[in-house]
Coordinates of C-alpha atoms in Angstrom, one line a residue:
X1 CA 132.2 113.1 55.0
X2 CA 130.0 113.3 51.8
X3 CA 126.8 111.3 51.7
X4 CA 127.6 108.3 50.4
X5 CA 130.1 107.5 52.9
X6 CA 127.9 109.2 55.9
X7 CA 124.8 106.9 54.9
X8 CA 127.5 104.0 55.0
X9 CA 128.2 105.2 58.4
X10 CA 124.8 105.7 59.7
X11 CA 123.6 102.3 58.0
X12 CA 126.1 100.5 60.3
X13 CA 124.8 102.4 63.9
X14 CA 121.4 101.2 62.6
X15 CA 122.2 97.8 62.3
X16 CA 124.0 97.8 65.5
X17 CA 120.4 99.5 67.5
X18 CA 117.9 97.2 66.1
X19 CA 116.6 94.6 64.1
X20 CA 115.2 94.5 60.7
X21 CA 111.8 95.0 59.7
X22 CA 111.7 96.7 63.6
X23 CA 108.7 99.1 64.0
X24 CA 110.6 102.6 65.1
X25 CA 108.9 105.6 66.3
X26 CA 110.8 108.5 65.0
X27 CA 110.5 111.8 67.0
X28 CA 110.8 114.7 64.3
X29 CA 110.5 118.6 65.5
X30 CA 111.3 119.9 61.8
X31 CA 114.7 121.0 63.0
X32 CA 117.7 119.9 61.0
X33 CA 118.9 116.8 63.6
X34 CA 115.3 115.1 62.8
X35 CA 114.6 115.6 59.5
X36 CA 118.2 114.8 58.5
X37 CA 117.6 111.5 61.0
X38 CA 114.1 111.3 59.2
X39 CA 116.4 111.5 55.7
X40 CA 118.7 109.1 57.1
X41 CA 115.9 106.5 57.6
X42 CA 114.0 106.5 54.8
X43 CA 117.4 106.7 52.7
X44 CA 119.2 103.1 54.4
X45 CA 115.5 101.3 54.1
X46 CA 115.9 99.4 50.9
X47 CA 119.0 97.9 52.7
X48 CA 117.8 97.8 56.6
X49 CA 114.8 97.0 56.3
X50 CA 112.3 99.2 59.0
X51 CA 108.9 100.1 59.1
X52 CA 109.2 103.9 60.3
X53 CA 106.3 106.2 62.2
X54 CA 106.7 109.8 62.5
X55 CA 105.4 111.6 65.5
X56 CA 105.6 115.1 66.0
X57 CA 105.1 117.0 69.6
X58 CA 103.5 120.2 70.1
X59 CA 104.4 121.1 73.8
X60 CA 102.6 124.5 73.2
X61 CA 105.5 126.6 74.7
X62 CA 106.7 128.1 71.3
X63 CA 104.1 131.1 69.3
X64 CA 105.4 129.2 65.9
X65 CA 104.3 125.8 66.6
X66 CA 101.6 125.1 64.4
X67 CA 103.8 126.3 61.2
X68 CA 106.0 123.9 62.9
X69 CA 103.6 120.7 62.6
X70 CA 102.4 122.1 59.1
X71 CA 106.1 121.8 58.0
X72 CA 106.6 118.5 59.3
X73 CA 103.1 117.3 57.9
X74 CA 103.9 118.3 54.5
X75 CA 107.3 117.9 54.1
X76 CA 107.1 114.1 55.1
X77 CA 104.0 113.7 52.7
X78 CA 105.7 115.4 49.9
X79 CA 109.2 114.1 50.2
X80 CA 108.9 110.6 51.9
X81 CA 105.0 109.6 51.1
X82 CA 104.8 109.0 55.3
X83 CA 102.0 110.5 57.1
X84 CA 102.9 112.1 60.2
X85 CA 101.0 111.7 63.9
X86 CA 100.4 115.5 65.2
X87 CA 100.3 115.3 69.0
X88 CA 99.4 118.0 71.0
X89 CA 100.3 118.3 75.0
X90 CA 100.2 120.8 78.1
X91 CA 103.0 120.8 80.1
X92 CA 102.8 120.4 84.0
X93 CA 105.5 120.3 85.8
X94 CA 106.0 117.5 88.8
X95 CA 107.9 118.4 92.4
X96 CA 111.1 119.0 91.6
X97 CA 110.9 119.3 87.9
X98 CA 111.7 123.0 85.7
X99 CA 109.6 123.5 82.6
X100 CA 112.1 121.5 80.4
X101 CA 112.2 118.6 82.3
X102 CA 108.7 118.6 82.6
X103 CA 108.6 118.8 78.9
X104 CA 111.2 116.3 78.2
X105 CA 109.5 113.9 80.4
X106 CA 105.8 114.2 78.9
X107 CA 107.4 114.2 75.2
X108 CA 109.2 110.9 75.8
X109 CA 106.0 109.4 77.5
X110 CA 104.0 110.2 74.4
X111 CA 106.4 108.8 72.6
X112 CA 106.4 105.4 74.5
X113 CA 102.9 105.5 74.3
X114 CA 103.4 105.3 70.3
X115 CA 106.2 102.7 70.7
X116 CA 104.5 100.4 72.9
X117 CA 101.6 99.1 70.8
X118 CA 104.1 97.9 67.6
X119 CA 105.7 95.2 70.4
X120 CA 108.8 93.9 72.0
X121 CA 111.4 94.8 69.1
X122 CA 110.1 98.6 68.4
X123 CA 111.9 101.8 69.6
X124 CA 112.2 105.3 69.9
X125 CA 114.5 107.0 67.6
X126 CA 115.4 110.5 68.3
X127 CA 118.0 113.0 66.5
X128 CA 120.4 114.1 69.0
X129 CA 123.9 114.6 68.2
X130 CA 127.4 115.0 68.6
X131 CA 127.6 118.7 69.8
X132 CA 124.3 118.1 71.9
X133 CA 126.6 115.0 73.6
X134 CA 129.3 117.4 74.2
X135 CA 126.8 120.5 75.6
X136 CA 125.5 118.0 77.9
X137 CA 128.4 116.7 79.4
X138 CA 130.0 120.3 79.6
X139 CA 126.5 121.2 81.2
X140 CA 126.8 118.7 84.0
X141 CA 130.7 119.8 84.7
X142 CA 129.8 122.9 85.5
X143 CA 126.7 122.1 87.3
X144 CA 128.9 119.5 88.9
X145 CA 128.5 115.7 88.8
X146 CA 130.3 112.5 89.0
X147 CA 130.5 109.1 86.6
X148 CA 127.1 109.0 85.7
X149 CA 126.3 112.5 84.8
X150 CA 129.5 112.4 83.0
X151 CA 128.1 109.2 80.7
X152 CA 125.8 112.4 79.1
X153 CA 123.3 110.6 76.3
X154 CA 123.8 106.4 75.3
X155 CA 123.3 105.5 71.7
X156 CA 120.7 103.1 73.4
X157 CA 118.6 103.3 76.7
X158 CA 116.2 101.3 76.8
X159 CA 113.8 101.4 74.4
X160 CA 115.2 104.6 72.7
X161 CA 118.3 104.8 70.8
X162 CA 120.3 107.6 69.1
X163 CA 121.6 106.8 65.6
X164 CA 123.1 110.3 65.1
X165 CA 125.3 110.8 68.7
X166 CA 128.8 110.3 67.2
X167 CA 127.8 112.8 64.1
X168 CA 128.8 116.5 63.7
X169 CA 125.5 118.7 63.4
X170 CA 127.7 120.5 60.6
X171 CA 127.8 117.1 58.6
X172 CA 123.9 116.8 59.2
X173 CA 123.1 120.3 57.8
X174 CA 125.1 119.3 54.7
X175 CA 123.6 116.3 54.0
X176 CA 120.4 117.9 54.2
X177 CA 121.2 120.6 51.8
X178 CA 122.5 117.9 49.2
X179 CA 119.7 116.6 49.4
X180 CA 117.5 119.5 48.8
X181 CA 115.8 119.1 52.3
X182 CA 114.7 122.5 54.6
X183 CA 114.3 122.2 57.8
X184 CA 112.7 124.9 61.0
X185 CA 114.7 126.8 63.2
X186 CA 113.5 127.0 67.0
X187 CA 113.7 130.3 67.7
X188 CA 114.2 129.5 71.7
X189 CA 117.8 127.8 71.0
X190 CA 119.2 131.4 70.3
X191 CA 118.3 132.6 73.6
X192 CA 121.1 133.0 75.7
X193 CA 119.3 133.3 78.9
X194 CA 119.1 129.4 79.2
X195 CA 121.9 127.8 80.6
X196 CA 122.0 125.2 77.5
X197 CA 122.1 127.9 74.8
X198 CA 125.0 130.1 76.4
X199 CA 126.9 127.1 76.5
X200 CA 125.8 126.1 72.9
X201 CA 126.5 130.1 71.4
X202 CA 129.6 130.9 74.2
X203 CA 131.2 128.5 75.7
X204 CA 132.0 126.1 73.2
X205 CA 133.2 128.6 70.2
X206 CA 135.5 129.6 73.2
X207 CA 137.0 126.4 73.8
X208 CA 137.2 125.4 70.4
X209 CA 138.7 128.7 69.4
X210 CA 141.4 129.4 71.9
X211 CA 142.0 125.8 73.9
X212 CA 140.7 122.3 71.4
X213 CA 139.6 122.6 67.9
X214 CA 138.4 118.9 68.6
X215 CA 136.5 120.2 71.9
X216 CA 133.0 118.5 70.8
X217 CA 134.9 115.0 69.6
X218 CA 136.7 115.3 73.1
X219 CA 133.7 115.9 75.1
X220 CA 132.2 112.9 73.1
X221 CA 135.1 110.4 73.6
X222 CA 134.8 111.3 77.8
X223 CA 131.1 110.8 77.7
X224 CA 131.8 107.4 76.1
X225 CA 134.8 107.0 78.8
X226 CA 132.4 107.4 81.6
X227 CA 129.9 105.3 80.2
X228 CA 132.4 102.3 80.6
X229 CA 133.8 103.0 83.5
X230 CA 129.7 103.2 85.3
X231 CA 128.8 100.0 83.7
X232 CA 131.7 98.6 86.2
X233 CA 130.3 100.5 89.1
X234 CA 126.8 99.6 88.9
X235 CA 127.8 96.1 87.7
X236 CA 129.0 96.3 90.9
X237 CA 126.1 97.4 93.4
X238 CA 123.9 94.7 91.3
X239 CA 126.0 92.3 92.6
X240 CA 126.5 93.6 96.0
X241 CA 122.2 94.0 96.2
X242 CA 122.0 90.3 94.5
X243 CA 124.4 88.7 96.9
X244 CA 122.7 89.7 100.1
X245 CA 119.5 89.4 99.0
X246 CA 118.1 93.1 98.4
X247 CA 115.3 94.1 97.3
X248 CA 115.7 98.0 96.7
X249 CA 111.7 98.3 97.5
X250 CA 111.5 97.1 101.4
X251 CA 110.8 99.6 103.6
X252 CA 112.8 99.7 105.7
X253 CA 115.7 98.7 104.0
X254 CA 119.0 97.1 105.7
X255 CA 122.7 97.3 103.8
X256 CA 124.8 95.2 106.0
X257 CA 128.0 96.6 107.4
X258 CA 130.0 95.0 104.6
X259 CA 128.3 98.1 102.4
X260 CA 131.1 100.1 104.1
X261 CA 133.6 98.1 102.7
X262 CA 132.8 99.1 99.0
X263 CA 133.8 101.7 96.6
X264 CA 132.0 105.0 97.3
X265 CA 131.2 105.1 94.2
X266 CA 129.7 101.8 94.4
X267 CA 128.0 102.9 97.7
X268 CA 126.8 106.1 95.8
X269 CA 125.0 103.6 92.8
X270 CA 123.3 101.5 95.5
X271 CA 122.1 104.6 97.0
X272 CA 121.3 106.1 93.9
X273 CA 119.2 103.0 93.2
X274 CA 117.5 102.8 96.1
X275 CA 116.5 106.5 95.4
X276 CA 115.2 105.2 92.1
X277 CA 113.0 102.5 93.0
X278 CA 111.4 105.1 96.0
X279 CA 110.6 107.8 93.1
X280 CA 113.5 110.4 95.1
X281 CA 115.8 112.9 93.8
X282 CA 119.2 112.7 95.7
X283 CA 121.8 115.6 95.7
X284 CA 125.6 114.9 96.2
X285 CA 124.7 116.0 99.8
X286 CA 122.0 113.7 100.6
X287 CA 124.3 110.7 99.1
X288 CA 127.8 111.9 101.3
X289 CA 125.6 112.1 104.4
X290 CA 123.8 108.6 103.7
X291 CA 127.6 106.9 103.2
X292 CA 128.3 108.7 107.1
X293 CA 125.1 107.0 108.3
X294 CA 123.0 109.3 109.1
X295 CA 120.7 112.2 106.2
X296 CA 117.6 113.1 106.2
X297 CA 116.3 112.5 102.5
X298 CA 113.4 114.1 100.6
X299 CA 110.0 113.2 101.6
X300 CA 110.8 112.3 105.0
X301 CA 113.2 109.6 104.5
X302 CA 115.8 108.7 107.1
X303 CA 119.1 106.7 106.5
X304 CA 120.9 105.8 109.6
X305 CA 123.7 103.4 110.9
X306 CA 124.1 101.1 113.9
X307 CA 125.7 98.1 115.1
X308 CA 123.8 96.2 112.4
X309 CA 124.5 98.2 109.1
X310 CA 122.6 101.1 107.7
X311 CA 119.0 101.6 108.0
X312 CA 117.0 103.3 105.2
X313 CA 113.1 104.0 106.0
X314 CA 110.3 106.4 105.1
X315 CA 106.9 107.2 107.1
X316 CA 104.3 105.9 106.0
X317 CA 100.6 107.1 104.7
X318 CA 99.6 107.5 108.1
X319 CA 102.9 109.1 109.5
X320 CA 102.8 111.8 106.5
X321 CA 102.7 115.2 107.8
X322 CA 100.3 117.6 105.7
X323 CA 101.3 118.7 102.4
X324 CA 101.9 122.7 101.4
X325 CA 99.1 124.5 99.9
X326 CA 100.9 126.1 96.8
X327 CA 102.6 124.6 94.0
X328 CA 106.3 124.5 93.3
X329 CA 106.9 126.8 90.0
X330 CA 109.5 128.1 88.1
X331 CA 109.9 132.0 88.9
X332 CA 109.6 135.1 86.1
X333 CA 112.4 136.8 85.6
X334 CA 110.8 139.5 87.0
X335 CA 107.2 140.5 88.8
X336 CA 104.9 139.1 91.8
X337 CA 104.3 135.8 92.4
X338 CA 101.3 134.7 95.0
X339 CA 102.2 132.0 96.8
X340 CA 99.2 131.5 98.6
X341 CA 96.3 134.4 99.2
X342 CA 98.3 135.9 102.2
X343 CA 101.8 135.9 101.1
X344 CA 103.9 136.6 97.8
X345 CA 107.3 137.0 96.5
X346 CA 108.0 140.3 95.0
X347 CA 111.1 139.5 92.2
X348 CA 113.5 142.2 90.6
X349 CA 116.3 141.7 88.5
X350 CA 118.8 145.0 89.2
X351 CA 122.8 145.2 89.9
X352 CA 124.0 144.1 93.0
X353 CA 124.8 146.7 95.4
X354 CA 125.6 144.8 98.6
X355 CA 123.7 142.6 101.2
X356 CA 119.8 143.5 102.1
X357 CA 118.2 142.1 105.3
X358 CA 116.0 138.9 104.7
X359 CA 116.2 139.5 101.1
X360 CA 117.7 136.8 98.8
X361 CA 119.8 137.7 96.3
X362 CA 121.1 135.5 93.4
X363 CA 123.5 135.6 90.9
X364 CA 121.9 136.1 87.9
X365 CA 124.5 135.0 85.0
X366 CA 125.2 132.0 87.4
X367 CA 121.4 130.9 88.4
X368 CA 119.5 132.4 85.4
X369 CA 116.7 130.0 86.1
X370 CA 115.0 129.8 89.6
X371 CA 112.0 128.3 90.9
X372 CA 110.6 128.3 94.1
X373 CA 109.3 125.4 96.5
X374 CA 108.4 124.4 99.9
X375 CA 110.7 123.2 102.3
X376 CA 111.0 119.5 103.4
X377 CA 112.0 118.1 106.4
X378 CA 115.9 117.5 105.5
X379 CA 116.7 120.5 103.3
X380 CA 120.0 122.0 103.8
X381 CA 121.6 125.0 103.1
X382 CA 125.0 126.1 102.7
X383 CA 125.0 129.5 104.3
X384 CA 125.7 132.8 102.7
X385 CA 129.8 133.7 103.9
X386 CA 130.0 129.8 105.4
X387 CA 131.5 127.9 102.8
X388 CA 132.1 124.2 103.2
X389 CA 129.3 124.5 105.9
X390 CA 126.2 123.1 105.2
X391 CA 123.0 123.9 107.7
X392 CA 119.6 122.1 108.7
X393 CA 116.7 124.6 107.1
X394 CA 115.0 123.2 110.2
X395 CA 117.7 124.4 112.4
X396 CA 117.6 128.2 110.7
X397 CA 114.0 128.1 111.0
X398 CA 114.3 127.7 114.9
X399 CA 117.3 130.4 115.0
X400 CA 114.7 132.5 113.7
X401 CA 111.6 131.6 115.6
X402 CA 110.0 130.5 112.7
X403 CA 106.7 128.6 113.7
X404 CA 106.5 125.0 113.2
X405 CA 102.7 125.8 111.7
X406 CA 104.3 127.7 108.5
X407 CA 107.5 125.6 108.0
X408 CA 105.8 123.7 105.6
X409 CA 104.4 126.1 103.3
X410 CA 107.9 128.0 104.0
X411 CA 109.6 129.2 99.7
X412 CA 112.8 128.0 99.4
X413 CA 114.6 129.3 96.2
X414 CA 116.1 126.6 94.2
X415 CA 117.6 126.2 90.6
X416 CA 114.8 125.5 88.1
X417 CA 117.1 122.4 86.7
X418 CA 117.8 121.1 89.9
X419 CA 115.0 121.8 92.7
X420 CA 117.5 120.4 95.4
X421 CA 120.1 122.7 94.6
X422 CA 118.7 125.7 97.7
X423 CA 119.7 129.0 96.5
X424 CA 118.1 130.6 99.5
X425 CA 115.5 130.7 102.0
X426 CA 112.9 133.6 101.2
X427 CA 113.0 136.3 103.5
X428 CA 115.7 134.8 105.2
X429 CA 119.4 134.1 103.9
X430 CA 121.3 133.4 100.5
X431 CA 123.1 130.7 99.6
X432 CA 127.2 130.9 99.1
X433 CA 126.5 129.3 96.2
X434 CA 124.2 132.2 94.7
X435 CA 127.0 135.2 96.4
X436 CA 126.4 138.2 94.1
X437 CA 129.9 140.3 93.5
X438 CA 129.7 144.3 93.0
X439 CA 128.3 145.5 90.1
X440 CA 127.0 142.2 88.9
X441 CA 123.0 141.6 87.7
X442 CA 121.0 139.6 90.6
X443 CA 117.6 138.3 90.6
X444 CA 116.6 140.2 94.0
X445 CA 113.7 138.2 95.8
X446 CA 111.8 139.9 98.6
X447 CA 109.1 137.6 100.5
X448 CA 106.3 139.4 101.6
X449 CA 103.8 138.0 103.9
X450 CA 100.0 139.9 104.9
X451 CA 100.6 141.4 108.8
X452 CA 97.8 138.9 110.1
X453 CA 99.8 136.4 109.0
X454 CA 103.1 136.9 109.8

């Protein structure tokens, strides 16, 4: 595609994603997706008429981001007379969030903040593309999902859209460089310990090498598949909500006994929605359990079934046990971490050389970022040698005498991208999920707790 025919191309995906003369807040990093998106923009102007504002994020994670914003700043001046808003943010992750999601979220709520004061007709524009469509579906594969994780990125959600999703990044680079345009290189996307980058630098080249030149364009196309096929589904639970008058906020919340009538996939969108609106993160569990009748969800919320249909209710303010006195965290790959002043978690990363008493061990090249939280009430586990078998935490807690007093502040080990995926329960048990094989590098977590404590 040269660049005549790719501004052609790109002209007609901006005409599709918003109106003329629409105020768009462009999110450019100084790698080659934005600034080519940035290009892109300012190149299609004179015949789509936009009024463009730059924003670029400092998330201060990376030793080279102030070159970074320097780059942007002058490179946008010199080349495209714009001016550039520099914003600067620390990143705190939430319950249940890693690092990168923290980041993604706070980046994308600064961004919002931008959009929202140029009115009803601006958007977000950000430069994701083709091969970070197909990473992110293969991602969630592997991870394992269903419809909607399989819909990966939209050209438009909401108030953002993604011009660049059905280009090659190889296309991008090469318009750039006819153009005479550098860009930055994030040093962080070679490193193959995150999950994202081994996929990016390993996977992929795999597949396209030995099994589908067209891997990425495949990946792409099912993306687009599943988005198609979800708009029926949740079209679906809308209607089923809308025609028996439910409001996904009541607490407690009745689905009628014709919800066992629909779809589970339907069923698992209603759910999903309901989760949603309550501010919960659901695992596959927590949704096959809730279409049974009875699960016990995050933050003390119970679904249960009866003559009447399913009942979904959470305690209130009052009926709130106490929270845990240390914060959830993603784990070093190595070192101590204190938990609280009396107990710690000592954390090696060493071959595996077979099972340890009360020490978790997970499989490094499969889990290669952890974090740690408390337990809540309706945490299960899939046991260590019991697979297909999921547990209560509750229940292992009373096996092992654990004392209702220091359940709550109790580490589980979780994956840092998904903190209801339980890896293991410190000082107690793995997960079959996180089985370590001869020979192959674990991270080895001991939990150590101060004798007058214990």
């Amino acid at each position: 595609m040269d660049s005549h025919e790719l501004k052609q191309v790109f002209l007609q995906q901006i005409q599709k994603l918003c109106m003329p003369n629409a105020p768009l807040v462009v999110g450019v990093s100084g790698g080659a997706d934005s600034m080519a998106l940035m290009a892109l923009l300012v190149h299609v102007k004179d015949k789509w008429p936009m009024v463009l504002y730059p924003v670029h994020i400092d998330h201060g994670l990376r030793p080279n981001a102030a070159q970074d914003a320097l780059f942007v700043e002058e490179t946008l001046r010199e080349r495209f007379g714009l001016s550039v808003v520099i914003e600067r943010i620390h990143i705190v992750p939430e319950a249940g969030e890693s690092i990168e999601m923290a980041a993604r979220r706070q980046r994308y709520a600064v961004l919002e903040q931008h959009r929202a004061r140029y009115g009803i007709h601006s958007r977000i524009v950000v430069g994701h593309h083709q091969r970070d469509q197909a990473e992110t579906v293969l991602m969630r594969m592997i991870m394992g999902t269903g419809v909607q994780g399989l819909q990966g990125m939209k050209e438009q959600n909401g108030m953002i859209i993604r011009p660049l999703l059905s280009f090659s990044p190889d296309v991008l680079r090469e318009y750039l460089q006819a153009n005479d345009l550098a860009w930055r290189e994030d040093e962080s996307n070679q490193d193959t310990y995150f999950l994202r980058n081994r996929i990016r630098w390993d996977l992929l080249p795999l597949l396209q090498r030995r099994f589908n030149p067209q891997i990425e364009q495949a990946l792409a196309s099912l993306a687009v598949r599943a988005q198609e096929a979800y708009a029926l589904i949740h079209e679906q639970a809308q209607d089923f909500l809308r025609n028996h008058h439910i409001k996904t906020a009541d607490n407690p919340l009745r689905l009628p006994n014709l919800f066992g009538a629909l779809n589970p996939a339907v069923q698992a969108d209603i759910f999903e929605m309901i989760a949603g609106e309550w501010n919960l993160r659901l695992n596959r569990h927590h949704i096959e359990e809730a279409i049974q009748g009875r699960a016990n969800w995050p933050k003390g919320v119970v679904v249960t079934r009866d003559v009447q249909g399913w009942r979904i209710s959470r305690p209130t303010s009052r009926e709130l046990p106490p929270g845990p006195m240390w914060a959830v965290q993603v784990l070093p790959r190595e070192g101590i971490v204190h938990l609280d002043a009396h107990s710690r978690l000592v954390i090696q990363t060493m071959p595996f050389q077979g099972p340890r008493p009360h020490v978790v061990q997970i499989n490094k090249e499969r889990w290669p970022d952890i974090a740690v939280r408390p337990w809540t009430a309706g945490d299960r586990i899939e046991p260590l040698g019991m697979k297909g078998h999921h547990k209560k935490i509750g229940d292992i807690f009373t096996d092992y005498k654990i004392p209702r007093h220091k359940r709550l502040a109790w580490p589980i080990i979780v994956s840092a991208s998904d903190f209801y995926e339980i890896l293991g329960i410190a000082g107690i048990m793995s997960a079959e999920s996180a089985r370590c094989s001869p020979g192959q590098l674990c991270t080895v977590i001991e939990y150590q707790q101060d004798n007058d404590f214990a």
